[in-house]
Short mmCIF file of C-alpha atoms in Angstrom, two decimals:
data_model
loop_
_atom_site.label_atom_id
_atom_site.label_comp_id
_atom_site.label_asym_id
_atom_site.label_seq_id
_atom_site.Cartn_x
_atom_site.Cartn_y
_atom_site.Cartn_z
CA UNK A 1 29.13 23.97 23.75
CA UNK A 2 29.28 27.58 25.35
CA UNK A 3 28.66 29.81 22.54
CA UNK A 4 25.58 29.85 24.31
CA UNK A 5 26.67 31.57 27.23
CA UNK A 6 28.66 34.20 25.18
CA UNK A 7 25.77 37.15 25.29
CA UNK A 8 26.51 36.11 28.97
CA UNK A 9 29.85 37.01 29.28
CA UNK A 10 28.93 39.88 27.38
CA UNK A 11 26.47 41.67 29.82
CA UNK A 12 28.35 40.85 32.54
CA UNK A 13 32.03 42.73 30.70
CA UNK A 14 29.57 45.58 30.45
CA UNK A 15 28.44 45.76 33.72
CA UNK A 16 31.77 45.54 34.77
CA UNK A 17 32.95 47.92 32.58
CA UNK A 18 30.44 50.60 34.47
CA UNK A 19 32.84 49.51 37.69
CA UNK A 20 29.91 47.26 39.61
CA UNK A 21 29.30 43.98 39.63
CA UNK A 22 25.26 43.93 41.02
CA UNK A 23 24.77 40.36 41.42
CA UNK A 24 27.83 39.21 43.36
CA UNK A 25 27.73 41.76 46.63
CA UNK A 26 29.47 39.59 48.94
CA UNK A 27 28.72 39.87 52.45
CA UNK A 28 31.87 39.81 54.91
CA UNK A 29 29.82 39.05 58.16
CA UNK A 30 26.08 40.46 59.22
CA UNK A 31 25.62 42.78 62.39
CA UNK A 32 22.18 42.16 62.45
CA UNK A 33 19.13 41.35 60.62
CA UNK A 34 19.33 45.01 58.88
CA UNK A 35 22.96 45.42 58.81
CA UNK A 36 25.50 43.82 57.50
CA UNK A 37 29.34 44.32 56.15
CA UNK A 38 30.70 44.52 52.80
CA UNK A 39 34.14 45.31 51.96
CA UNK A 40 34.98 45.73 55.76
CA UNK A 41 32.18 48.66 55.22
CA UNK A 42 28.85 48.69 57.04
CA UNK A 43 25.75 48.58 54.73
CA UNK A 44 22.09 49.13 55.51
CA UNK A 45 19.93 45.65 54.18
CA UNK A 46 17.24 46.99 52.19
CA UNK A 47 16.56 43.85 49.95
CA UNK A 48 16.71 40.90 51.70
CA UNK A 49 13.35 40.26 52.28
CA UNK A 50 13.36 39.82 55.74
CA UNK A 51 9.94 41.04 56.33
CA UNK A 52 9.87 40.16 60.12
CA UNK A 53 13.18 40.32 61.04
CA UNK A 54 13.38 36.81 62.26
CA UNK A 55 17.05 35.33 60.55
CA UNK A 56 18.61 36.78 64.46
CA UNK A 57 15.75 35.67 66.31
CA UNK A 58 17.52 34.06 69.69
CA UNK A 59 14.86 31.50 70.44
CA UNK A 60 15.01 29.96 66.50
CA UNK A 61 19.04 30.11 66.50
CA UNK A 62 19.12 28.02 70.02
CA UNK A 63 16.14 25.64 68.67
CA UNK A 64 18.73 25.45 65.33
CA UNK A 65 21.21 24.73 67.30
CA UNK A 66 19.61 22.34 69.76
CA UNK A 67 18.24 20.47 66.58
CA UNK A 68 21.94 19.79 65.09
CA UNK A 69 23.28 18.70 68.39
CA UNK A 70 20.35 15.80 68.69
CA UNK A 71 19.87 15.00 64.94
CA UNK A 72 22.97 16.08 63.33
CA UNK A 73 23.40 18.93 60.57
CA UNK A 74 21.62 16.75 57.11
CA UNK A 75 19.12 14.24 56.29
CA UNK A 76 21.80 13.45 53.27
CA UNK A 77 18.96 12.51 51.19
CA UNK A 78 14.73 12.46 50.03
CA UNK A 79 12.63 11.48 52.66
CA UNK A 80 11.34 8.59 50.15
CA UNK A 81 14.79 7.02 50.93
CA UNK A 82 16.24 7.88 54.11
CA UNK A 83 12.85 8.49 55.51
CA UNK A 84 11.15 11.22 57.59
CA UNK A 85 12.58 13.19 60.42
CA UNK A 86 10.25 13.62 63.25
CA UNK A 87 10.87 17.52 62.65
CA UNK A 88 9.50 17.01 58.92
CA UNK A 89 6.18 15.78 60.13
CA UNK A 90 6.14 18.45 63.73
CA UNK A 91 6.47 21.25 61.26
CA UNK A 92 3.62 19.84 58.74
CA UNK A 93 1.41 19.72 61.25
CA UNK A 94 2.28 23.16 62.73
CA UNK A 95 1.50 24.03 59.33
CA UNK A 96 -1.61 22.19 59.16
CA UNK A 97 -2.97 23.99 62.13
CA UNK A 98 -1.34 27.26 61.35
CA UNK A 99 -3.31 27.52 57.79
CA UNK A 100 -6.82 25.32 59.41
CA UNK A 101 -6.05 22.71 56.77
CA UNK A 102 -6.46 19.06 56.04
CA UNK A 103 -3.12 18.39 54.16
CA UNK A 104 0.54 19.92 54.60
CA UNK A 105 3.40 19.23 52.74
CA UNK A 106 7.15 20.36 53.05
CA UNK A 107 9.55 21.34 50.77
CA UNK A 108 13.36 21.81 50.48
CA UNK A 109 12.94 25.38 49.10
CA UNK A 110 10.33 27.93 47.72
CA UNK A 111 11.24 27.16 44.26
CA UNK A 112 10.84 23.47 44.70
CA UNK A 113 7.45 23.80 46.43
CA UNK A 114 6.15 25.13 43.00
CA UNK A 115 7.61 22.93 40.67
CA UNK A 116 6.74 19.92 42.68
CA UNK A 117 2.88 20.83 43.39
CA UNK A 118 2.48 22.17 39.54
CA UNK A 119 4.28 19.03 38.08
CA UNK A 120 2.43 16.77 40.28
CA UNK A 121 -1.10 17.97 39.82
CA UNK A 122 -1.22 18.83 35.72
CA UNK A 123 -0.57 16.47 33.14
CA UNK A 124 -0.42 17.15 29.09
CA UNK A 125 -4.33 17.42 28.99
CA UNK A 126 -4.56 19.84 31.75
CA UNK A 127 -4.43 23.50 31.64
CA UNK A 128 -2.90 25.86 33.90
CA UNK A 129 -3.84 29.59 33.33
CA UNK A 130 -1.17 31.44 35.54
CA UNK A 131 -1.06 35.99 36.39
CA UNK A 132 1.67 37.11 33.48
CA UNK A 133 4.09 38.60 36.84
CA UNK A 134 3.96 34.96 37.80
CA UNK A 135 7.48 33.86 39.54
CA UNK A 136 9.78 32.04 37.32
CA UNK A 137 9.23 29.27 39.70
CA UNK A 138 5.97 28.94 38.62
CA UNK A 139 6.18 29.16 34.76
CA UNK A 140 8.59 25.97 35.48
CA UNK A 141 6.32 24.50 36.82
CA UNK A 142 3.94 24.71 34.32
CA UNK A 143 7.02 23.92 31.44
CA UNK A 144 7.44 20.53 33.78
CA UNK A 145 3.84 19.48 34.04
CA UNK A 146 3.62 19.54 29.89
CA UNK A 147 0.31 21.04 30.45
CA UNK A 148 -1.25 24.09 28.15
CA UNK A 149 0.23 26.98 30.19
CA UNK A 150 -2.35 30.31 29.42
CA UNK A 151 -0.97 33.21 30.58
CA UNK A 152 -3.55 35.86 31.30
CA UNK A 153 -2.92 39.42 31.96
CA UNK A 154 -1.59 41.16 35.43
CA UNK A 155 -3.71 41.11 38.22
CA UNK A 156 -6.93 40.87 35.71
CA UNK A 157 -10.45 39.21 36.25
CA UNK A 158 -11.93 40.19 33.48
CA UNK A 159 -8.94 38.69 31.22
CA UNK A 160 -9.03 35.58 32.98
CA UNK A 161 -12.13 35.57 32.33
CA UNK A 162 -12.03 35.52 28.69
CA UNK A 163 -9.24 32.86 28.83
CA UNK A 164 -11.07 30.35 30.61
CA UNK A 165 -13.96 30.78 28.45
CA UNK A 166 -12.18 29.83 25.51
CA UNK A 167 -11.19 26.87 27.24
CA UNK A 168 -15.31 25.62 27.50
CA UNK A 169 -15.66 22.59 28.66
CA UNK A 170 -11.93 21.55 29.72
CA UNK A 171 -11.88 25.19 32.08
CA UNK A 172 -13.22 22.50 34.82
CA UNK A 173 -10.21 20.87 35.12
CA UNK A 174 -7.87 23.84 35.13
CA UNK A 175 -5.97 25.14 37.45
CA UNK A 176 -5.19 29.22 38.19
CA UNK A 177 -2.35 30.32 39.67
CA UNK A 178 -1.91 33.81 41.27
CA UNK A 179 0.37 35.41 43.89
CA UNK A 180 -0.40 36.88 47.40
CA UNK A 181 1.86 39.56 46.63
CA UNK A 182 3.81 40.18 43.69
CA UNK A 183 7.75 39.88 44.31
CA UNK A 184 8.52 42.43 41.92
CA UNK A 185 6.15 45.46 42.03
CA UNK A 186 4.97 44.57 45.08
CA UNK A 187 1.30 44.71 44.86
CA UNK A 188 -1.43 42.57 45.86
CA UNK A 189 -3.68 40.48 43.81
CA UNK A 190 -7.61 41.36 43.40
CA UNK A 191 -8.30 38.01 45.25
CA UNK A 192 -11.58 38.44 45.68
CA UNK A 193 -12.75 39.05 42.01
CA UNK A 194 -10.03 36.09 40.77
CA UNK A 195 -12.19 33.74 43.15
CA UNK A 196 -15.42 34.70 41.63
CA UNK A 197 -14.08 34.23 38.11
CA UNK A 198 -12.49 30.81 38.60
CA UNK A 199 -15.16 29.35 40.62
CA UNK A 200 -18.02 29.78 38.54
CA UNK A 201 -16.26 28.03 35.99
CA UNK A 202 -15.50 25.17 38.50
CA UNK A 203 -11.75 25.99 38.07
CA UNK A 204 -9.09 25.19 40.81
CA UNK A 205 -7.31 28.02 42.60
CA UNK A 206 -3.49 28.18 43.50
CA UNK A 207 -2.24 31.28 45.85
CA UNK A 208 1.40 31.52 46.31
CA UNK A 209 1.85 33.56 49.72
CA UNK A 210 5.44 33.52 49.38
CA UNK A 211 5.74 37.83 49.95
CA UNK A 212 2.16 38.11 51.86
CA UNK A 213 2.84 35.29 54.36
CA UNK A 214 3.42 37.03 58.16
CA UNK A 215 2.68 39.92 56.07
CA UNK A 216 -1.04 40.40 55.29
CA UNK A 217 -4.16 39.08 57.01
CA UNK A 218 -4.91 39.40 61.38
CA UNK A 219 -2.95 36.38 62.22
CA UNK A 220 -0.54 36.55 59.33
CA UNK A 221 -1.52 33.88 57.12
CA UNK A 222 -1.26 35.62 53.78
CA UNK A 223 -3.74 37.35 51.16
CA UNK A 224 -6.05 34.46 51.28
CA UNK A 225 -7.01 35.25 55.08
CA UNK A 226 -6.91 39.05 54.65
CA UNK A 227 -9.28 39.10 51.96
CA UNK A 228 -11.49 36.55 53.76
CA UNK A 229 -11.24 33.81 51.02
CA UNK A 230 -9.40 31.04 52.75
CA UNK A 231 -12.48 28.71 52.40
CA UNK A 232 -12.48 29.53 48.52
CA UNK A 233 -8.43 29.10 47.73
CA UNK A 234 -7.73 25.20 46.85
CA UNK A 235 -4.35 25.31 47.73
CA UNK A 236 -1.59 27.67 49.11
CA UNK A 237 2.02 27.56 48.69
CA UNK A 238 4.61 28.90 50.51
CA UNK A 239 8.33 29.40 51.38
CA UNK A 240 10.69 29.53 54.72
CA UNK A 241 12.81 32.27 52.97
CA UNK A 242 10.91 35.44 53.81
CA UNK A 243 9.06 35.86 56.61
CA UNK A 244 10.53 32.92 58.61
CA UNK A 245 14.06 33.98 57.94
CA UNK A 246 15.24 30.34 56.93
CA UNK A 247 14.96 28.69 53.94
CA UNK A 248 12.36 25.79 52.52
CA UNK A 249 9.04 25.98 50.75
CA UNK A 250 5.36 23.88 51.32
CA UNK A 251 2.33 23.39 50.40
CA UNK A 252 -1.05 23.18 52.54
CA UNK A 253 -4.66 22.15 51.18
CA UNK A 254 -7.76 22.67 52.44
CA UNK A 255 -8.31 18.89 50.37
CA UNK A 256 -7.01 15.91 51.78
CA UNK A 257 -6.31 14.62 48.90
CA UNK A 258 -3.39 17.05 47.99
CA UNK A 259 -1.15 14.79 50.73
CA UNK A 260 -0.83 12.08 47.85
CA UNK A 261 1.14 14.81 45.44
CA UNK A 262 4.14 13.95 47.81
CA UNK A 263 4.36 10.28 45.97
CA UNK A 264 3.75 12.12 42.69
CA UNK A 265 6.35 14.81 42.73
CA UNK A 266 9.73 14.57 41.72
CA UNK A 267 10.66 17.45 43.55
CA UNK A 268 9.96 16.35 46.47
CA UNK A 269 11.21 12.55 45.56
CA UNK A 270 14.37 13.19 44.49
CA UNK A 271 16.05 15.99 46.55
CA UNK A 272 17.81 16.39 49.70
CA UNK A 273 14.89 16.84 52.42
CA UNK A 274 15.16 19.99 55.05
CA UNK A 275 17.45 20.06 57.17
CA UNK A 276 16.47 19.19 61.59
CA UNK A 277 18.35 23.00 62.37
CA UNK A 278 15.77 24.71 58.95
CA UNK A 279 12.84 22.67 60.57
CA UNK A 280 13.20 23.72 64.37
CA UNK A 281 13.84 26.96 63.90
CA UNK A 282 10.68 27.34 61.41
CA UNK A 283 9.00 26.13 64.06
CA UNK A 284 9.79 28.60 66.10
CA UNK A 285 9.35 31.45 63.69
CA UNK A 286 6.13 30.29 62.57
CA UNK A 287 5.10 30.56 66.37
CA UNK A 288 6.40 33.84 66.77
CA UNK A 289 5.05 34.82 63.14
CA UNK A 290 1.52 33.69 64.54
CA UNK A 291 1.83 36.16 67.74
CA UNK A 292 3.25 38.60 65.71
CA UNK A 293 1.05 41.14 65.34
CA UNK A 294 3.30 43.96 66.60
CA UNK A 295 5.95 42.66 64.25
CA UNK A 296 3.48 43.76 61.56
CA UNK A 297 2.21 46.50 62.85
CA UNK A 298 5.60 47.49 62.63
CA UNK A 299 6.28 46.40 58.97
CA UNK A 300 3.93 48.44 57.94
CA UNK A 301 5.02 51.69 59.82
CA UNK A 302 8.18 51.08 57.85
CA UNK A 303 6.76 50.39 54.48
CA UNK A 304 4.20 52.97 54.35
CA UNK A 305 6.75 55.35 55.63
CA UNK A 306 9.22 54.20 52.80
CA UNK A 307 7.02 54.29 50.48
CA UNK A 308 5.35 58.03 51.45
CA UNK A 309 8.76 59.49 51.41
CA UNK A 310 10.07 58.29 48.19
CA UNK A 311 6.46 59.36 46.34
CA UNK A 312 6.95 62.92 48.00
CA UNK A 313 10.72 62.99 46.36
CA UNK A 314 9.20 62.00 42.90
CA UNK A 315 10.10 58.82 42.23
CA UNK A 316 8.12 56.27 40.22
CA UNK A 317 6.92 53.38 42.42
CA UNK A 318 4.65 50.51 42.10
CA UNK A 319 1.12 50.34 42.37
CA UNK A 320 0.54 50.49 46.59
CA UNK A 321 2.58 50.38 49.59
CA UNK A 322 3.00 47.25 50.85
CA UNK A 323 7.18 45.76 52.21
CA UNK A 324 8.13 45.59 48.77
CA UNK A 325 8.66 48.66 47.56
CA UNK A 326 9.98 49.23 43.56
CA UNK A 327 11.25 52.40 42.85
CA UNK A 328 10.79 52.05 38.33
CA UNK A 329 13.91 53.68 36.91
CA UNK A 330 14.00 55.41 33.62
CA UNK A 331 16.85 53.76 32.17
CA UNK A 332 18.93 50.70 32.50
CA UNK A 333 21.90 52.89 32.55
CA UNK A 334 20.67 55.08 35.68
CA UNK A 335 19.07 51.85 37.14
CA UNK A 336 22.54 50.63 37.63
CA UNK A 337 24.10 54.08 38.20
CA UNK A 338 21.85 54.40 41.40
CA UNK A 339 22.61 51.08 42.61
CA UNK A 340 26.03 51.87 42.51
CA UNK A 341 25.72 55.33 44.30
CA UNK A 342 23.37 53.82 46.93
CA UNK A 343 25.59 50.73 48.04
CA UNK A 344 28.60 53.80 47.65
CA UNK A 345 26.16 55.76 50.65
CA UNK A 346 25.90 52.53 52.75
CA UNK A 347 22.43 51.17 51.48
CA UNK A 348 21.64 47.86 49.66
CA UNK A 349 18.80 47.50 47.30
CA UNK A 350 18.24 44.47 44.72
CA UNK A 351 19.12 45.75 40.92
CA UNK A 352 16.54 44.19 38.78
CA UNK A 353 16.93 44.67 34.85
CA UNK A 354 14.36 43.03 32.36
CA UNK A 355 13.71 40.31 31.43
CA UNK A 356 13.54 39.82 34.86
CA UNK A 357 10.72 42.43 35.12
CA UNK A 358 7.52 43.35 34.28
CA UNK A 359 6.75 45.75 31.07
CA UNK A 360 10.63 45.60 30.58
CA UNK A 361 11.31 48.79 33.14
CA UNK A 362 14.34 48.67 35.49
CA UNK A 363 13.77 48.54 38.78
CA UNK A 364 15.37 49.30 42.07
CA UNK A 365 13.78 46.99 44.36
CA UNK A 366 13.36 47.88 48.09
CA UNK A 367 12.05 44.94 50.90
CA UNK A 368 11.19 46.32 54.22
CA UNK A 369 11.62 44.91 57.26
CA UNK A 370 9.70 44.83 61.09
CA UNK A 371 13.51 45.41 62.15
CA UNK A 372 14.51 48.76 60.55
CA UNK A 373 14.28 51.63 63.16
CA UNK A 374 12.14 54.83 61.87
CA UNK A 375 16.28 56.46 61.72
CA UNK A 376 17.32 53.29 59.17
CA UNK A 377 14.12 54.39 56.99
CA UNK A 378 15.39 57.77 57.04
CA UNK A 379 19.25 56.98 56.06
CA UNK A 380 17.29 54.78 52.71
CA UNK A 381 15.65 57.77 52.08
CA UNK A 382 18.47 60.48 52.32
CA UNK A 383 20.03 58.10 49.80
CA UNK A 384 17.94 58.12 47.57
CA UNK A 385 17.44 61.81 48.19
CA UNK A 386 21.01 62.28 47.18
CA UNK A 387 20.36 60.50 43.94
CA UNK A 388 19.10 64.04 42.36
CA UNK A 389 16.82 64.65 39.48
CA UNK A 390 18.97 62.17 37.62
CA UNK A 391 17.46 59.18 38.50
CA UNK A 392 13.72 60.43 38.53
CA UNK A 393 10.77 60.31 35.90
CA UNK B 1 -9.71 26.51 5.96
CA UNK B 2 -7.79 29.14 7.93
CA UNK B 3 -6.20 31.37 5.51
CA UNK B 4 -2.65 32.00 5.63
CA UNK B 5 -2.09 34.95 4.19
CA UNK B 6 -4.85 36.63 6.17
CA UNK B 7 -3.40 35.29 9.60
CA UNK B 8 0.15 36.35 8.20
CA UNK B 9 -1.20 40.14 7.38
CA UNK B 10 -2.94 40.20 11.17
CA UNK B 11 0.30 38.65 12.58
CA UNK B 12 2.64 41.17 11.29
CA UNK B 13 0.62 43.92 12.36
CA UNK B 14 0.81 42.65 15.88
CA UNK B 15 4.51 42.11 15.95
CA UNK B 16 4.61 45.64 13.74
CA UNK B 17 2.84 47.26 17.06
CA UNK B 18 5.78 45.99 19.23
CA UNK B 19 8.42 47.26 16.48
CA UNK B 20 7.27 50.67 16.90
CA UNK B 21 8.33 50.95 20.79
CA UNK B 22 10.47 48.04 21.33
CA UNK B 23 12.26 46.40 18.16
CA UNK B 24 16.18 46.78 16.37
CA UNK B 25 14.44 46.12 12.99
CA UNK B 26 12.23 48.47 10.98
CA UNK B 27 8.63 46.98 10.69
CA UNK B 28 8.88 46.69 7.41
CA UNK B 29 11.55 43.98 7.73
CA UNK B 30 9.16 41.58 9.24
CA UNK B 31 8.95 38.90 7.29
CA UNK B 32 8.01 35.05 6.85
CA UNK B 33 11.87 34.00 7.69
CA UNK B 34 12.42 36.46 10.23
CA UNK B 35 13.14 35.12 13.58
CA UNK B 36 11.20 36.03 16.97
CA UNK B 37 13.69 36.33 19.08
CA UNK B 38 16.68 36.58 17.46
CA UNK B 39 15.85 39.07 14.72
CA UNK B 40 12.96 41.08 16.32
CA UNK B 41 15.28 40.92 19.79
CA UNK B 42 12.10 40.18 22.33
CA UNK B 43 12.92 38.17 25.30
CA UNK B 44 10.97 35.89 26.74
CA UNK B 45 8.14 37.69 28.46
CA UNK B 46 7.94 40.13 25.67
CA UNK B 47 7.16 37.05 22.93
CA UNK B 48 4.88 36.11 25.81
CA UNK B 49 3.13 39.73 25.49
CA UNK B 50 2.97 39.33 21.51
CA UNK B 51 1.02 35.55 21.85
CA UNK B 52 -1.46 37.38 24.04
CA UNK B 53 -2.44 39.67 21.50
CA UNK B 54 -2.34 36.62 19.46
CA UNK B 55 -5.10 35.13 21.68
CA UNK B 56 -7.28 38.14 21.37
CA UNK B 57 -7.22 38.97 17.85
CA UNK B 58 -8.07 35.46 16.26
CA UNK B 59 -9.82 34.35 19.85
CA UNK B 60 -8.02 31.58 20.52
CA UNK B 61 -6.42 29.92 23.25
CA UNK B 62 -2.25 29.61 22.18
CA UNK B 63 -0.52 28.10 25.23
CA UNK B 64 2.96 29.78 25.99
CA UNK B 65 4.56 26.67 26.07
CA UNK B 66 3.83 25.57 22.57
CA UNK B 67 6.25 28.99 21.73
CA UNK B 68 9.42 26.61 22.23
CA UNK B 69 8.69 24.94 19.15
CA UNK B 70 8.70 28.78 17.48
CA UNK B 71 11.35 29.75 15.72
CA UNK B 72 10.44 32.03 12.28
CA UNK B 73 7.24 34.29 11.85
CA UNK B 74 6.12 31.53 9.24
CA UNK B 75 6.27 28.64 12.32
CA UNK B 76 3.97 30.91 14.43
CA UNK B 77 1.38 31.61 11.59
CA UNK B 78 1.18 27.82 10.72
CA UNK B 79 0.35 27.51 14.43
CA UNK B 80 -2.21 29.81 14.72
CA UNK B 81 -3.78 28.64 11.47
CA UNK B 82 -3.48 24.51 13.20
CA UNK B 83 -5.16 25.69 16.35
CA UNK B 84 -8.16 28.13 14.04
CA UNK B 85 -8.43 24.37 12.20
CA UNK B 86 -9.04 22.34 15.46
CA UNK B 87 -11.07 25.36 17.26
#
């Protein structure tokens, strides 16, 4: 019944072997959104994608709080069966008119959002062509639906292109699925050019914002507003986790329509709906997401800054500098030999390993935040500085 | 009538390609038996990377999620060879 879970144990004797344990940093207490303790030790948060800094935000911990006191801390069940909370449908249409849309729907995470809209919108004659750095989230989704899931290559029009055309008559009916910004490389999507392609085949086009929401576009709302094609994208998805410093996913529509996928998805049916303190204090943080402009303005300082100094050291990074910043490693071995000697110099970064990336490299994955101070970007670099020609390319 | 042995030749080349940088076998140990994944050690995205060369060189749509029926190098030949039949 295991055995399956033996190459398992395996990596994980070897990791431990190398004296770190990557993917169970437990975190004794937080000082703030950037800092937090581990091992009675203070570390710097540089992969928690906190983008705006909002988890410490006063106004959405009292409207958290406010929310448990009135409506207690759990729906205990789908809002099919113990009904809707009037936060559920105060945050859908904050959504709504956040996004200018017709239909808004909530989730219970990120992940969920995904596999509920996919699953509810494809059947087994449908076909879903999705970007190969797609979440895992997403390829779910497309394993649920039972549809034909096409994978076409990274952040290319001229690929998806081809793909659909194969598909002749049928493209019609599909459905394309690309990212604002991708979660592990951290670059954008040609939006503009994946529009052109998929409408003049009459396709349908999905945009998860869940890195590019609060991050890109004037008033925050994601890739599909900074590149101007929010009248062209069929529907958006989201999540709480980032940006809004909470946790919870949904779904908005410029189609009315898209409100009936909430009968038709079983993620949505049969889990646990949001909690009143998640609600309210989204609520909040979408408000202050929506003002935010000097939060970004911010964000950016930091991530261009981050990004500048690590190019001018040598490293490898991803494609542009945008809040997620990868660092490509040129071994597993050093990968997780850095990690090690960064949390040892006070700063936490997220170990990725393949086949968790793209083109199998080993990453060492940096989020950036509206709440590090120009001196925190400078301690993440003199870590990294201290890694020596070692760890570069 | 797709022919198998010519899809077989074209297939192995493509998985041969991924031996060269990738693979714990020698290239010439691909064979109708040998296992994707176990034998030829790709993970997931990497078999995913292999069925879009797939697409390309016989110009064909293969969905990805028809690969968890795929076990041996002789189930995804058959395959291609079904979908050449239907195309």
């Amino acid at each position: 019944m295991f055995k399956r879970l033996l190459p398992i144990a395996e990596a994980r004797a070897s990791l431990k072997s190398l004296g770190v344990d990557p993917f169970n940093v437990v975190f004794d207490g937080f000082i703030s959104p950037t800092e937090a303790s581990v091992n009675g030790k203070t570390v710097l948060l540089a992969g928690t994608n906190n983008y705006l800094g909002l988890t410490f935000d006063p106004d959405s911990i009292e409207a958290a709080c406010e929310a448990i006191r009135l409506s207690g801390t759990g729906t205990t069940g789908s809002r099919m069966a113990n009904g809707t909370f009037a936060c559920h449908r105060a945050l859908e249409t904050d959504l709504a008119e956040f996004f200018r849309c017709k239909s808004s729907i909530v989730f219970s995470t990120g992940f969920l959002a995904n596999l509920g809209v996919i699953a509810a919108l494809i059947g087994p004659d449908d076909s879903v062509l999705i970007d190969g750095d797609c979440h895992a989230s997403i390829y779910d989704g497309c394993r649920m639906s039972g549809g034909k899931t096409i994978r076409f290559r990274h952040n290319d029009p001229a690929d998806l292109e081809k793909r659909l055309k194969r598909l002749g008559r049928a493209a019609q009916d599909a459905l394309v699925i690309v990212e604002g910004i991708y979660s592990m490389l951290g670059d954008r999507a040609p939006l503009r050019e994946l529009v052109e392609v998929t409408k003049r085949f009459g396709a349908c086009l999905m945009v998860d914002e869940a890195h590019s929401l609060g991050v890109l576009g004037e008033h925050g709302r994601g890739l599909a507003e900074e590149t101007g094609c929010e009248d062209e994208v069929d529907i958006r998805v989201g999540t709480f986790s980032k940006s809004l410093g909470t946790i919870g996913g949904f779904c908005v529509s410029r189609h009315a329509e898209m409100d009936l996928i909430r009968y038709a998805s079983r993620a949505y049916i049969f889990t646990a709906s949001p909690s009143p303190a998640t609600m309210a204090s989204v609520r909040v943080a979408l408000k202050k997401l929506a003002e935010g402009s000097a939060l970004r303005e911010r964000l950016w300082e930091n991530a261009r800054s981050l990004y500048q100094g690590l190019r001018n050291m040598g490293f490898s990074l991803g494609p542009e500098p945008t809040p997620v910043i990868a660092v490509i490693m040129p071994s597993r071995e050093k990968t997780i030999f850095a990690w090690k000697a960064l949390l040892d110099r006070g700063v936490y970064v997220n170990l990725v390993l393949p086949p968790a990336t793209p083109g199998g490299v080993s990453l060492l994955r940096c989020s950036v935040s509206a709440a590090h101070t120009p001196d925190q970007i400078g301690l993440m670099l003199d870590a990294f500085a201290s890694l020596g020609d070692l760890v570069r390319q | 009538m797709a022919d198998y042995q010519k899809i077989l030749h074209r297939t192995r080349s493509i998985l041969e390609g991924f031996a060269k940088t990738r693979m714990p076998v020698q290239a010439e140990e691909i064979r109708e038996d040998t296992e994707i994944a176990k034998d030829l050690g790709l993970d997931s995205l990497q078999v995913m990377e292999v069925v879009s060369e797939i697409e390309d060189a016989f110009d064909i749509t293969f969905p990805v999620n028809e690969l968890f029926e795929i076990r041996t190098v002789r189930d995804l030949v058959l395959r291609i060879q079904h979908i050449l039949e239907e195309t």
